[in-house]
Amino acid sequence: MIIRRLAGLGTLLLLSACASKPLYYWGNYESVLYRSMTDAGRESPSRQIERLREDVAVAAKRGLALPPGFRAHLGYLYSEVGNGELARAEFLAEKQSFPEASALMDRFLAKGTPKRSDR
Amino acid sequence: MKNSFGVALALLLVVGCASKPYDYTNFRKYSPRSILVLPPLNSSGDVTGSYSCLATVTRPIAEKGFYVFPVEVIDRMLKENGLPTPGEMHQASLKKISEILAPDAVLYLNVTGYGTRFSVITSNTRVTIVGRLVHAKTGTLLWEGRATANESSSAQQSDGVLGMIVNAAVAQAVNSATDRAHDICRYVSHQLFLTPDHGLLDGPYAIPKNP
């Protein structure tokens, strides 16, 4: 009861914080980042890919843009599960949408991505 | 019964500390397009604070119109290159960062006070984020800001000492969830970057406002 009330108020505050029309479709991206970078229910790379692909589908259907870094992150996950071809496609897509990413994407295209290391 | 445990939620926000607008002279002069967000330093003693907050900063900065480098991928890269902690990442030279990633600006964040403080009658979740945006090529400070949210749960009314203790226990159970502090973190980062006159200026991808 109390939890629900607090959560409700929190959501309200969040909604009011971003009232204007967003530039991007955010879908699962932040939740994927949060879970992956903290211990709040870590997901396997293939599960993360699945959740991000849902976003790609929804964004395409609604004609919305994906956030900066999204394609790079998805490409990174693809390379992590050994799918180099799909990874390349994502790196090229990131670069095409955001030329600011060129240096990093060219590096990944030429040398591959950093390995997952224990933290 | 439930009403007697009513929790009064107070979100007190202190955004910036002055009403005077930020001096954006350097920001305008260098007008960055891309921002590299380094994993935040964390002087709160709560180890999850740093990365929990990092997951919330991309959105407000990107919605402000900037290219934001993929935060987790960057974290991995830096770790692989011999910088295992945010503290070491913040020491990396701008020259090296520019060579590899070529960002226009680098954002240094510090998260303090993450988590829950608990006393007998109230519990308190407070998150403060301090940010400094630096021009990557010259090291010039382009912007700095600070935002805090303080959420306290306390008993509206109490039936003596026992009532107060029960109330505090309920509030603690609610607030100790990591996700709760993460939500507050999200709120604070929105405040930090989006507050007019104190947050970031519009970036290149922002939709121009009516002329």
Short mmCIF file of C-alpha atoms in Angstrom, two decimals:
data_model
loop_
_atom_site.label_atom_id
_atom_site.label_comp_id
_atom_site.label_asym_id
_atom_site.label_seq_id
_atom_site.Cartn_x
_atom_site.Cartn_y
_atom_site.Cartn_z
CA MET A 1 0.00 0.00 0.00
CA ILE A 2 2.57 2.49 1.15
CA ILE A 3 5.06 1.18 -1.36
CA ARG A 4 2.54 1.62 -4.13
CA ARG A 5 1.77 5.15 -3.02
CA LEU A 6 5.46 6.09 -2.96
CA ALA A 7 6.07 4.50 -6.34
CA GLY A 8 3.10 6.35 -7.78
CA LEU A 9 4.36 9.69 -6.59
CA GLY A 10 7.83 8.92 -7.91
CA THR A 11 6.45 8.11 -11.33
CA LEU A 12 4.45 11.31 -11.35
CA LEU A 13 7.55 13.33 -10.59
CA LEU A 14 9.48 11.55 -13.32
CA LEU A 15 6.77 12.19 -15.86
CA SER A 16 6.63 15.85 -15.00
CA ALA A 17 10.41 16.05 -15.44
CA CYS A 18 10.21 15.15 -19.10
CA ALA A 19 6.99 16.68 -20.29
CA SER A 20 8.11 17.92 -23.71
CA LYS A 21 8.13 15.60 -26.71
CA PRO A 22 11.19 13.32 -26.50
CA LEU A 23 13.76 13.20 -29.30
CA TYR A 24 14.25 9.45 -28.95
CA TYR A 25 12.49 6.22 -28.15
CA TRP A 26 14.08 4.98 -24.91
CA GLY A 27 12.26 1.68 -24.43
CA ASN A 28 14.41 -0.81 -22.51
CA TYR A 29 17.81 0.85 -23.03
CA GLU A 30 18.19 2.46 -19.59
CA SER A 31 16.92 -0.62 -17.82
CA VAL A 32 19.39 -2.80 -19.75
CA LEU A 33 22.22 -0.46 -18.72
CA TYR A 34 21.13 -0.34 -15.11
CA ARG A 35 20.84 -4.09 -14.75
CA SER A 36 24.08 -4.75 -16.53
CA MET A 37 26.16 -2.21 -14.64
CA THR A 38 24.79 -2.94 -11.17
CA ASP A 39 23.80 -6.15 -9.47
CA ALA A 40 20.09 -5.46 -9.85
CA GLY A 41 19.24 -8.63 -11.74
CA ARG A 42 22.01 -9.03 -14.28
CA GLU A 43 20.91 -10.45 -17.62
CA SER A 44 22.81 -12.55 -20.14
CA PRO A 45 24.08 -10.77 -23.28
CA SER A 46 21.58 -12.65 -25.43
CA ARG A 47 18.70 -11.59 -23.17
CA GLN A 48 19.95 -7.99 -23.38
CA ILE A 49 20.08 -8.25 -27.16
CA GLU A 50 16.53 -9.55 -27.15
CA ARG A 51 15.30 -6.59 -25.10
CA LEU A 52 17.12 -4.06 -27.28
CA ARG A 53 15.79 -5.68 -30.44
CA GLU A 54 12.30 -5.14 -29.10
CA ASP A 55 13.16 -1.44 -28.96
CA VAL A 56 14.47 -1.47 -32.52
CA ALA A 57 11.18 -2.99 -33.68
CA VAL A 58 8.97 -0.58 -31.75
CA ALA A 59 10.99 2.47 -32.81
CA ALA A 60 10.80 1.40 -36.47
CA LYS A 61 7.08 0.79 -36.23
CA ARG A 62 6.43 4.18 -34.66
CA GLY A 63 8.95 6.04 -36.81
CA LEU A 64 11.03 7.12 -33.81
CA ALA A 65 14.79 7.53 -33.56
CA LEU A 66 16.92 5.39 -31.27
CA PRO A 67 19.08 7.20 -28.69
CA PRO A 68 22.76 8.01 -29.20
CA GLY A 69 24.90 5.07 -28.14
CA PHE A 70 22.07 2.56 -28.50
CA ARG A 71 23.30 0.99 -31.75
CA ALA A 72 26.89 1.00 -30.51
CA HIS A 73 25.81 -0.81 -27.36
CA LEU A 74 23.77 -3.36 -29.31
CA GLY A 75 26.72 -3.92 -31.66
CA TYR A 76 28.94 -4.41 -28.66
CA LEU A 77 26.59 -7.11 -27.33
CA TYR A 78 26.48 -8.81 -30.72
CA SER A 79 30.24 -9.00 -30.82
CA GLU A 80 30.21 -10.35 -27.30
CA VAL A 81 28.09 -13.32 -28.37
CA GLY A 82 30.31 -13.83 -31.42
CA ASN A 83 28.08 -12.38 -34.11
CA GLY A 84 30.57 -10.14 -35.89
CA GLU A 85 28.42 -9.47 -38.90
CA LEU A 86 25.47 -8.09 -36.97
CA ALA A 87 27.89 -6.14 -34.77
CA ARG A 88 29.39 -4.43 -37.83
CA ALA A 89 25.93 -3.50 -39.10
CA GLU A 90 25.11 -1.82 -35.77
CA PHE A 91 28.43 0.06 -35.64
CA LEU A 92 27.83 1.37 -39.15
CA ALA A 93 24.26 2.38 -38.20
CA GLU A 94 25.51 4.27 -35.13
CA LYS A 95 28.05 6.11 -37.24
CA GLN A 96 25.48 6.95 -39.86
CA SER A 97 22.98 8.37 -37.35
CA PHE A 98 25.66 10.12 -35.29
CA PRO A 99 28.88 11.11 -37.08
CA GLU A 100 30.22 12.14 -33.63
CA ALA A 101 30.70 8.42 -32.96
CA SER A 102 32.94 7.88 -36.00
CA ALA A 103 36.27 7.62 -34.19
CA LEU A 104 34.98 4.98 -31.77
CA MET A 105 32.99 3.06 -34.36
CA ASP A 106 35.91 3.00 -36.84
CA ARG A 107 38.05 1.65 -34.05
CA PHE A 108 35.58 -1.15 -33.32
CA LEU A 109 35.18 -1.91 -37.02
CA ALA A 110 38.94 -2.18 -37.43
CA LYS A 111 40.06 -3.77 -34.16
CA GLY A 112 36.98 -5.31 -32.59
CA THR A 113 35.40 -4.42 -29.26
CA PRO A 114 36.83 -4.58 -25.76
CA LYS A 115 36.35 -7.86 -23.98
CA ARG A 116 34.05 -8.19 -21.02
CA SER A 117 36.25 -8.06 -17.98
CA ASP A 118 35.35 -8.83 -14.42
CA ARG A 119 34.66 -5.94 -12.21
CA MET B 1 -5.06 1.17 10.67
CA LYS B 2 -3.21 1.89 7.47
CA ASN B 3 -3.77 5.59 7.94
CA SER B 4 -2.04 5.55 11.27
CA PHE B 5 1.07 4.39 9.42
CA GLY B 6 0.65 7.11 6.85
CA VAL B 7 4.00 8.08 5.50
CA ALA B 8 4.52 11.67 4.65
CA LEU B 9 6.75 11.88 1.66
CA ALA B 10 8.68 15.02 1.24
CA LEU B 11 10.89 15.57 -1.73
CA LEU B 12 12.94 18.61 -1.10
CA LEU B 13 14.91 19.75 -4.02
CA VAL B 14 17.77 22.10 -3.99
CA VAL B 15 18.85 22.80 -7.50
CA GLY B 16 21.93 24.86 -7.84
CA CYS B 17 22.13 27.19 -4.92
CA ALA B 18 21.78 30.56 -6.52
CA SER B 19 19.01 32.03 -8.61
CA LYS B 20 21.59 33.73 -10.82
CA PRO B 21 21.81 31.96 -14.21
CA TYR B 22 24.97 30.05 -15.01
CA ASP B 23 27.56 31.94 -17.08
CA TYR B 24 27.50 30.05 -20.39
CA THR B 25 30.22 32.08 -22.13
CA ASN B 26 32.62 29.13 -22.54
CA PHE B 27 29.81 26.71 -23.36
CA ARG B 28 28.67 28.94 -26.22
CA LYS B 29 32.21 29.59 -27.40
CA TYR B 30 33.10 25.90 -27.79
CA SER B 31 29.52 24.63 -28.44
CA PRO B 32 30.20 20.90 -27.98
CA ARG B 33 28.28 18.32 -30.05
CA SER B 34 29.37 15.16 -28.29
CA ILE B 35 29.79 14.38 -24.60
CA LEU B 36 31.78 11.53 -23.10
CA VAL B 37 30.38 10.67 -19.67
CA LEU B 38 32.95 9.01 -17.44
CA PRO B 39 31.70 6.66 -14.70
CA PRO B 40 31.02 8.88 -11.65
CA LEU B 41 33.24 9.16 -8.65
CA ASN B 42 31.37 8.12 -5.57
CA SER B 43 32.13 9.70 -2.27
CA SER B 44 29.04 8.28 -0.63
CA GLY B 45 30.47 4.98 0.48
CA ASP B 46 27.76 3.10 -1.38
CA VAL B 47 29.49 1.18 -4.17
CA THR B 48 26.44 0.75 -6.37
CA GLY B 49 25.75 4.49 -6.32
CA SER B 50 28.21 5.33 -9.05
CA TYR B 51 26.98 2.91 -11.71
CA SER B 52 23.34 3.16 -10.71
CA CYS B 53 23.50 6.89 -11.40
CA LEU B 54 25.54 6.41 -14.57
CA ALA B 55 22.62 4.45 -16.03
CA THR B 56 20.35 7.50 -15.64
CA VAL B 57 22.45 10.31 -17.14
CA THR B 58 22.42 9.40 -20.85
CA ARG B 59 18.76 10.23 -21.30
CA PRO B 60 18.61 13.85 -20.10
CA ILE B 61 21.87 14.75 -21.91
CA ALA B 62 20.75 13.09 -25.15
CA GLU B 63 17.30 14.67 -24.90
CA LYS B 64 19.07 18.01 -24.52
CA GLY B 65 20.43 17.37 -28.02
CA PHE B 66 23.94 15.99 -27.53
CA TYR B 67 25.60 12.85 -28.78
CA VAL B 68 26.31 10.77 -25.68
CA PHE B 69 28.87 7.99 -25.98
CA PRO B 70 27.55 4.55 -24.91
CA VAL B 71 28.31 4.67 -21.19
CA GLU B 72 28.75 0.97 -20.51
CA VAL B 73 30.85 0.33 -23.59
CA ILE B 74 33.14 3.21 -22.58
CA ASP B 75 33.40 1.81 -19.06
CA ARG B 76 34.49 -1.56 -20.48
CA MET B 77 37.02 0.06 -22.77
CA LEU B 78 38.59 2.06 -20.00
CA LYS B 79 38.74 -1.00 -17.74
CA GLU B 80 40.37 -3.01 -20.47
CA ASN B 81 42.92 -0.22 -20.91
CA GLY B 82 44.17 -0.46 -17.36
CA LEU B 83 41.76 1.92 -15.60
CA PRO B 84 39.72 -0.34 -13.31
CA THR B 85 37.96 2.32 -11.22
CA PRO B 86 36.18 5.64 -11.82
CA GLY B 87 38.91 7.33 -9.76
CA GLU B 88 41.57 6.18 -12.22
CA MET B 89 39.36 6.99 -15.20
CA HIS B 90 39.00 10.57 -13.97
CA GLN B 91 42.80 10.85 -13.94
CA ALA B 92 43.13 9.85 -17.61
CA SER B 93 44.65 12.61 -19.74
CA LEU B 94 42.34 14.53 -22.06
CA LYS B 95 44.92 14.09 -24.79
CA LYS B 96 44.67 10.31 -24.60
CA ILE B 97 40.86 10.41 -24.42
CA SER B 98 40.74 12.71 -27.45
CA GLU B 99 43.05 10.46 -29.46
CA ILE B 100 40.92 7.37 -28.94
CA LEU B 101 37.36 8.68 -28.72
CA ALA B 102 37.45 12.23 -30.07
CA PRO B 103 34.64 13.64 -27.89
CA ASP B 104 34.08 17.40 -27.93
CA ALA B 105 33.62 17.45 -24.17
CA VAL B 106 34.13 15.17 -21.18
CA LEU B 107 31.69 15.08 -18.27
CA TYR B 108 33.08 14.36 -14.80
CA LEU B 109 30.44 13.40 -12.24
CA ASN B 110 30.57 12.89 -8.51
CA VAL B 111 27.76 11.12 -6.68
CA THR B 112 27.44 11.72 -2.97
CA GLY B 113 25.00 10.67 -0.32
CA TYR B 114 23.56 7.73 -2.22
CA GLY B 115 21.48 5.36 -0.14
CA THR B 116 19.49 5.52 3.01
CA ARG B 117 20.22 7.08 6.33
CA PHE B 118 18.16 5.72 9.11
CA SER B 119 17.32 7.06 12.52
CA VAL B 120 14.70 5.88 14.96
CA ILE B 121 11.88 8.07 13.75
CA THR B 122 12.69 8.83 10.16
CA SER B 123 14.61 7.41 7.24
CA ASN B 124 16.17 9.47 4.59
CA THR B 125 17.32 8.83 1.04
CA ARG B 126 19.45 11.56 -0.38
CA VAL B 127 21.30 11.77 -3.66
CA THR B 128 23.54 14.61 -4.78
CA ILE B 129 25.24 14.72 -8.16
CA VAL B 130 27.91 17.26 -9.02
CA GLY B 131 28.96 17.61 -12.65
CA ARG B 132 31.81 19.36 -14.49
CA LEU B 133 31.85 19.53 -18.29
CA VAL B 134 35.30 20.11 -19.76
CA HIS B 135 36.31 20.91 -23.35
CA ALA B 136 38.36 17.88 -24.44
CA LYS B 137 40.93 19.71 -26.58
CA THR B 138 41.73 22.60 -24.26
CA GLY B 139 40.60 21.49 -20.81
CA THR B 140 38.45 24.62 -20.49
CA LEU B 141 35.56 24.33 -18.04
CA LEU B 142 32.35 24.68 -20.07
CA TRP B 143 29.77 24.09 -17.38
CA GLU B 144 29.36 22.88 -13.84
CA GLY B 145 26.33 22.14 -11.75
CA ARG B 146 24.95 20.37 -8.72
CA ALA B 147 21.57 18.89 -7.87
CA THR B 148 20.23 17.17 -4.77
CA ALA B 149 17.07 15.33 -3.93
CA ASN B 150 16.23 14.45 -0.40
CA GLU B 151 13.40 12.08 0.21
CA SER B 152 12.38 11.55 3.78
CA SER B 153 9.68 9.37 5.14
CA SER B 154 8.40 10.14 8.58
CA ALA B 155 5.32 9.49 10.62
CA GLN B 156 2.50 11.96 10.10
CA GLN B 157 1.21 11.25 13.53
CA SER B 158 2.36 8.79 16.07
CA ASP B 159 0.81 6.92 18.90
CA GLY B 160 3.61 7.23 21.37
CA VAL B 161 7.05 5.74 21.11
CA LEU B 162 5.95 2.34 19.86
CA GLY B 163 4.03 3.95 17.02
CA MET B 164 7.08 5.92 16.02
CA ILE B 165 9.27 2.84 15.97
CA VAL B 166 6.80 0.92 13.83
CA ASN B 167 6.54 3.84 11.45
CA ALA B 168 10.29 4.08 11.14
CA ALA B 169 10.52 0.35 10.43
CA VAL B 170 7.97 0.66 7.64
CA ALA B 171 9.76 3.63 6.15
CA GLN B 172 13.07 1.81 6.28
CA ALA B 173 11.66 -1.21 4.48
CA VAL B 174 10.39 1.05 1.71
CA ASN B 175 13.49 3.16 1.35
CA SER B 176 16.24 0.61 1.67
CA ALA B 177 15.46 -0.79 -1.76
CA THR B 178 18.32 -0.01 -4.13
CA ASP B 179 15.80 0.69 -6.86
CA ARG B 180 14.38 3.50 -4.78
CA ALA B 181 17.69 5.33 -4.65
CA HIS B 182 18.10 4.62 -8.37
CA ASP B 183 14.76 6.35 -9.06
CA ILE B 184 15.86 9.35 -7.04
CA CYS B 185 19.14 9.33 -8.95
CA ARG B 186 17.19 9.54 -12.20
CA TYR B 187 15.27 12.50 -10.86
CA VAL B 188 18.44 14.26 -9.73
CA SER B 189 20.18 13.81 -13.08
CA HIS B 190 17.17 15.27 -14.87
CA GLN B 191 17.31 18.26 -12.54
CA LEU B 192 21.05 18.64 -12.98
CA PHE B 193 21.03 18.78 -16.78
CA LEU B 194 17.58 20.11 -17.66
CA THR B 195 16.94 22.95 -15.20
CA PRO B 196 16.72 26.19 -17.20
CA ASP B 197 19.56 28.67 -16.55
CA HIS B 198 21.54 26.07 -14.58
CA GLY B 199 21.52 22.91 -16.70
CA LEU B 200 23.05 22.32 -20.13
CA LEU B 201 22.34 24.53 -23.13
CA ASP B 202 20.67 22.89 -26.13
CA GLY B 203 22.91 20.66 -28.21
CA PRO B 204 22.99 20.18 -31.99
CA TYR B 205 20.19 17.59 -32.11
CA ALA B 206 17.71 19.66 -30.09
CA ILE B 207 14.62 20.75 -31.95
CA PRO B 208 14.90 24.53 -32.36
CA LYS B 209 12.40 26.46 -30.29
CA ASN B 210 10.03 28.97 -31.90
CA PRO B 211 12.09 31.87 -33.20
#
